[in-house]
XYZ file of C-alpha atoms in Angstrom:
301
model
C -65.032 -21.760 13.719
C -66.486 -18.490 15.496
C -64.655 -16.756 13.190
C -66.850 -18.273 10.359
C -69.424 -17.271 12.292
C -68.665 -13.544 12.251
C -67.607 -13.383 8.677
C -71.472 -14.430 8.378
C -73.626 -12.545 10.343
C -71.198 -9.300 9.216
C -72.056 -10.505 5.384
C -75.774 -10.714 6.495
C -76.433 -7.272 8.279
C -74.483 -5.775 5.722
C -76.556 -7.213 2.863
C -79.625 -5.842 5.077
C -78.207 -2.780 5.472
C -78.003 -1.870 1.537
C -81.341 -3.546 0.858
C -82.621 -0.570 2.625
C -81.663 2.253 -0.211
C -82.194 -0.472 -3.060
C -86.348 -0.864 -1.582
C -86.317 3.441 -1.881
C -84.869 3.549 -5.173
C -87.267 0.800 -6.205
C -90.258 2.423 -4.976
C -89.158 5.886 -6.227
C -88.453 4.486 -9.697
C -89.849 0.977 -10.694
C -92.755 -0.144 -8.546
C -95.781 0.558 -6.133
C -95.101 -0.793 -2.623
C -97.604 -3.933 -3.175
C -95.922 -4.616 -6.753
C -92.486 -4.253 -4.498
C -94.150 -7.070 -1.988
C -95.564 -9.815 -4.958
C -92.050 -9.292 -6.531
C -90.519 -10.120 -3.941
C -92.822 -12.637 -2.402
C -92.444 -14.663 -6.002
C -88.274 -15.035 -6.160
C -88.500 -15.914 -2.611
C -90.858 -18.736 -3.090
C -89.042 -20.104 -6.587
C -86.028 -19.757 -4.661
C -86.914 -21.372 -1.606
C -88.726 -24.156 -2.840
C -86.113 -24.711 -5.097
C -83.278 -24.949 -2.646
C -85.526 -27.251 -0.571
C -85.420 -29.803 -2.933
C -81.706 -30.393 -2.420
C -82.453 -30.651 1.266
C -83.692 -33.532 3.898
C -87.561 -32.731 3.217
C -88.919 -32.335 7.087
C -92.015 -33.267 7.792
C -93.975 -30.249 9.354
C -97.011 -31.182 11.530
C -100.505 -28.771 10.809
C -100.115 -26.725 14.009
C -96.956 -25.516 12.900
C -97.974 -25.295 9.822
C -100.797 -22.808 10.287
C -98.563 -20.928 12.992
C -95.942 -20.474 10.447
C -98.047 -19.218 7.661
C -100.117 -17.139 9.557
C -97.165 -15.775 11.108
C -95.727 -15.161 7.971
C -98.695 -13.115 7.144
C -98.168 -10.914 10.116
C -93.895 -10.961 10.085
C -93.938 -10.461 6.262
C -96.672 -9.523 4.337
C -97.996 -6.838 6.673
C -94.671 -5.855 8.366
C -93.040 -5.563 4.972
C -95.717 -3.745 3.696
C -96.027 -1.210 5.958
C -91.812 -1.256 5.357
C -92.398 -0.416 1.694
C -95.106 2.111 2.285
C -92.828 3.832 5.406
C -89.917 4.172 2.924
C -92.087 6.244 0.460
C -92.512 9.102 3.244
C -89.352 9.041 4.632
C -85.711 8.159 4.112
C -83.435 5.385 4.456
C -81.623 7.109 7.571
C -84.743 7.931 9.199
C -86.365 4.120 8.517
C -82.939 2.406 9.687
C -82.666 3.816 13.372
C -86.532 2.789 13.605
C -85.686 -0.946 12.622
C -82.721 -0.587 14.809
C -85.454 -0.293 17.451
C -86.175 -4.498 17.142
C -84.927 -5.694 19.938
C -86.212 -3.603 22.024
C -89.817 -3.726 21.188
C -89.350 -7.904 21.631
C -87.903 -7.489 24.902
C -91.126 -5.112 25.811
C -93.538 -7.721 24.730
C -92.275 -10.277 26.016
C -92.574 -8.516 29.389
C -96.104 -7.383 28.782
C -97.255 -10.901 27.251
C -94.705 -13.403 28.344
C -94.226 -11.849 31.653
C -90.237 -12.197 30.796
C -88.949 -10.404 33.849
C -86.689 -6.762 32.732
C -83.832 -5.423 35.006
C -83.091 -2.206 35.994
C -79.804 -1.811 33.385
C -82.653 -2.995 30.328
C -84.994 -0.509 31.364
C -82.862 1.885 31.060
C -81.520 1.123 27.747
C -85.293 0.640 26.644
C -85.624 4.516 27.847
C -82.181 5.619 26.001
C -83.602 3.908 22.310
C -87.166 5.352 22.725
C -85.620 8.975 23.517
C -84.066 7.945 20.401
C -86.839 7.299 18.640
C -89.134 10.450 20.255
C -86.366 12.226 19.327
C -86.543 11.601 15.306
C -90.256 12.339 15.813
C -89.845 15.936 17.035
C -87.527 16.696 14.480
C -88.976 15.092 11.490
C -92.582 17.504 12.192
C -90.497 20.476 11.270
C -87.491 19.860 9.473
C -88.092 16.582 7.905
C -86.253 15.305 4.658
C -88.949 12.917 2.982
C -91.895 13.762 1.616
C -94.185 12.631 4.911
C -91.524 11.679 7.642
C -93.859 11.900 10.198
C -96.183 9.285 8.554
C -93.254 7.452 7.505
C -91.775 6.752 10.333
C -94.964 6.192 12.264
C -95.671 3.211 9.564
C -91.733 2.047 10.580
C -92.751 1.635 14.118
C -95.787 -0.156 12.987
C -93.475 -2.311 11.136
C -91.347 -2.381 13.945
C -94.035 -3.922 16.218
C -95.599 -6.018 13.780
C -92.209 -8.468 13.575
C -91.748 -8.052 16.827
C -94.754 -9.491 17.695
C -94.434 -12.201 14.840
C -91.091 -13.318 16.256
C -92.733 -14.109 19.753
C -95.465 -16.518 18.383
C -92.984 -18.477 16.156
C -90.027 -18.821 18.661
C -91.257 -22.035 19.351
C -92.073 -23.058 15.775
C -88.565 -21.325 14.894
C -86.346 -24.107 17.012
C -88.205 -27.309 15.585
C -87.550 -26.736 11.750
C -84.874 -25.406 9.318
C -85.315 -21.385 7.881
C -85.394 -23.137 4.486
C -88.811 -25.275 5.595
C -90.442 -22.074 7.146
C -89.296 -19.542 4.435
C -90.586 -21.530 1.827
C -93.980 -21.765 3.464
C -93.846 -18.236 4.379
C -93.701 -17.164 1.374
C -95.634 -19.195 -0.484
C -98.764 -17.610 1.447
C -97.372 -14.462 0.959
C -97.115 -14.935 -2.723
C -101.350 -16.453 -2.863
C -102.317 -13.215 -0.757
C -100.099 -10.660 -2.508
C -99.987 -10.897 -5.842
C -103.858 -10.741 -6.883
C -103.837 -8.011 -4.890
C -100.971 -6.385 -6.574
C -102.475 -7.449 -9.674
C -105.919 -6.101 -9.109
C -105.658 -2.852 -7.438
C -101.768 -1.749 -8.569
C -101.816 -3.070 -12.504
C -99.548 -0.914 -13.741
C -95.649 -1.205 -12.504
C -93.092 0.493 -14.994
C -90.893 -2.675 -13.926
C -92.378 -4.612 -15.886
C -93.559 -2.538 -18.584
C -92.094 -1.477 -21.729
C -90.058 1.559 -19.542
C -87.860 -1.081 -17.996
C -84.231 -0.260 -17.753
C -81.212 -3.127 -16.459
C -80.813 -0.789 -13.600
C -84.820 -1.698 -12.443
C -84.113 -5.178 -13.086
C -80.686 -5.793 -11.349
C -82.279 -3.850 -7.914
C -84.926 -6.239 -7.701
C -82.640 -8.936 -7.994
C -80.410 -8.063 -5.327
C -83.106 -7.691 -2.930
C -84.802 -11.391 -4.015
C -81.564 -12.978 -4.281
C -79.657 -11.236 -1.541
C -81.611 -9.476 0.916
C -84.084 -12.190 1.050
C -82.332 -15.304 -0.051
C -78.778 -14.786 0.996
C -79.312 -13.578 4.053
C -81.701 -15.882 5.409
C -79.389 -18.708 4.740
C -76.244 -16.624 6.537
C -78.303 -16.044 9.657
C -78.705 -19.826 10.654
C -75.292 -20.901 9.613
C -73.622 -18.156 12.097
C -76.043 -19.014 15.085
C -74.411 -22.460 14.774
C -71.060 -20.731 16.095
C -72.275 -18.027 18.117
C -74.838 -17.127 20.547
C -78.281 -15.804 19.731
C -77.329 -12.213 21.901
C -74.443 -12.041 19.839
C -76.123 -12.661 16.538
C -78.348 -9.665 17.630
C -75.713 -7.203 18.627
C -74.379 -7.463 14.922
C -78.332 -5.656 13.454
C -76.419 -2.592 14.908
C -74.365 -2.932 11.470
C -77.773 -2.103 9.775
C -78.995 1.684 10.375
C -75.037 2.205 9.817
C -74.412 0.837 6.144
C -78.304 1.697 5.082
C -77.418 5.552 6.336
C -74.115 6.472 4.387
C -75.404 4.617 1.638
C -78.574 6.760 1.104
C -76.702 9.743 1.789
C -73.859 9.190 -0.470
C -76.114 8.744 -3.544
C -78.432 11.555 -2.482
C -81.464 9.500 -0.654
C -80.736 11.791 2.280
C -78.941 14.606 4.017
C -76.810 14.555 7.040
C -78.932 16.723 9.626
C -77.679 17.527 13.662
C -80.481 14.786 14.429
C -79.720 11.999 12.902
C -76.339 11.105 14.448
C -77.350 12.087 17.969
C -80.382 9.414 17.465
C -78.738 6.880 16.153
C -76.199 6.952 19.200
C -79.121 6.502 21.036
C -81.017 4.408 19.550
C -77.797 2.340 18.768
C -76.844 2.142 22.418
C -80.391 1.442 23.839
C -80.578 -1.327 21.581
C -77.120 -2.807 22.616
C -77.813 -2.434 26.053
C -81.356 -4.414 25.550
C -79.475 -7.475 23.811
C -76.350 -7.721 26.186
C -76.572 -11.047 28.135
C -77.201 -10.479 31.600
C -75.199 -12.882 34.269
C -78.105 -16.039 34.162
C -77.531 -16.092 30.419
C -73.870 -15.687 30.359
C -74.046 -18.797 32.858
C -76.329 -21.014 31.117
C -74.133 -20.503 27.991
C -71.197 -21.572 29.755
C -73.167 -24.599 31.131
């Protein structure tokens, strides 16, 4: 059944890691970043809510409620956001090893806010994945390939931090109730806050004007029906085979796929940089979500 399980979470980070060149070629061709967002926001709600109805309806009390919309506000709406707007400065490669850099800014605040105690072996793989990161800075100031990588990849981190810190105040919320219940809620308030704004200060989207190609149309539905739909539902059914560190290990997969992708059809180039920061980014990050010996004995418990 593990194998199941692997099949899965592979399928899922995969999925993820093309959505990344798909949102660029969207935003370069077809729509503003906040038209990107109410598009979005709107499948995922039809879809969800649709879904749920073939489902055991749970019954979701108002604390959680309010925790799980206003979280979605934070994990979605503004960290997806700032997503679209980072990939308009910089490229796919650059945005990847950034969101590679998850883990690693949950394990930091849960320190800082949860007081979640770090060992030495952590730390250092925390250091290795922000040399990483400092890394892509320096480089991008002079010999950058997006328009504003810089900016870009300072609104990644921002992203970055943003889910992050939405993923620490719904852990609890996250265990009670299914990723169908809370996604359709999610987006739901995503949809009521994005769309009038979408609609009143970014009118015009050649998406859905009389310019619209098949090519527009079949991008935006691979990132509603796969990126976002797909891949929520693959993510649950493979952490009912494996663990939770495991799960994690396999958003490695991500930077990888999103990075020859956008440099096989000409997103980006291959510079000295980028494969010397993804090794480090890459490693700090696996280092960060290896189980250390309490967790390896409370799973075998």
């Amino acid at each position: 059944m593990k194998f199941k399980g692997h099949i899965a979470i592979l399928m899922a980070n995969v999925i993820f890691g093309l959505g990344v060149p798909v949102t660029k070629a969207l935003l370069d061709d077809w729509v503003t970043p906040m038209g990107y967002m109410a598009s979005r926001c709107v499948g995922a709600t039809i879809l969800f809510w649709i879904v749920a109805c073939f489902l055991p309806k749970e019954h979701v009390e108002r604390r959680d409620l309010i925790t799980i919309m206003l979280g979605g506000l934070l994990g979605f709406v503004i960290s997806q956001t700032l997503t679209a707007e980072a990939l308009k400065y910089t490229t796919p490669v650059y945005f990847s090893l950034v969101a590679a850099l998850t883990p690693v800014s949950v394990m930091i605040l849960a320190a800082i806010f949860l007081k979640e105690s770090v060992n030495t072996v952590k730390m250092l793989g925390v250091l290795l994945a922000i040399g990483g990161a400092l890394l892509m800075l320096f480089t991008s100031w002079s010999s950058g390939t997006g328009s504003n990588d810089l900016l870009g990849i300072s609104l990644a981190v921002l992203s970055v931090l943003t889910w992050a810190i939405y993923l620490i105040i719904t852990r609890k919320v996250s265990a009670k109730y299914s990723s169908v219940t809370q996604m359709k809620y999610v987006f739901l308030v995503s949809t009521l806050v994005t769309v009038p704004i979408a609609m009143l200060t970014e009118p015009e989207q050649r998406l859905y004007s009389a310019a619209w190609e098949w090519s527009g149309v079949a991008e935006m539905a691979f990132i509603v029906l796969f990126a976002t739909g797909l891949g929520y539902f693959l993510i649950p059914y493979a952490m009912k085979f494996l663990r939770a560190t495991t799960v994690s290990i396999y958003t490695n997969i991500q930077p990888v796929v999103a990075s020859l992708v956008a440099i096989a059809v000409g997103q980006d180039i291959l510079t000295w940089d980028k494969p010397l920061a993804a090794v480090m980014v890459l490693a700090g990050a696996y280092i960060v979500t290896m189980p250390d010996k309490k967790t390896i004995k409370k799973d075998a418990a």
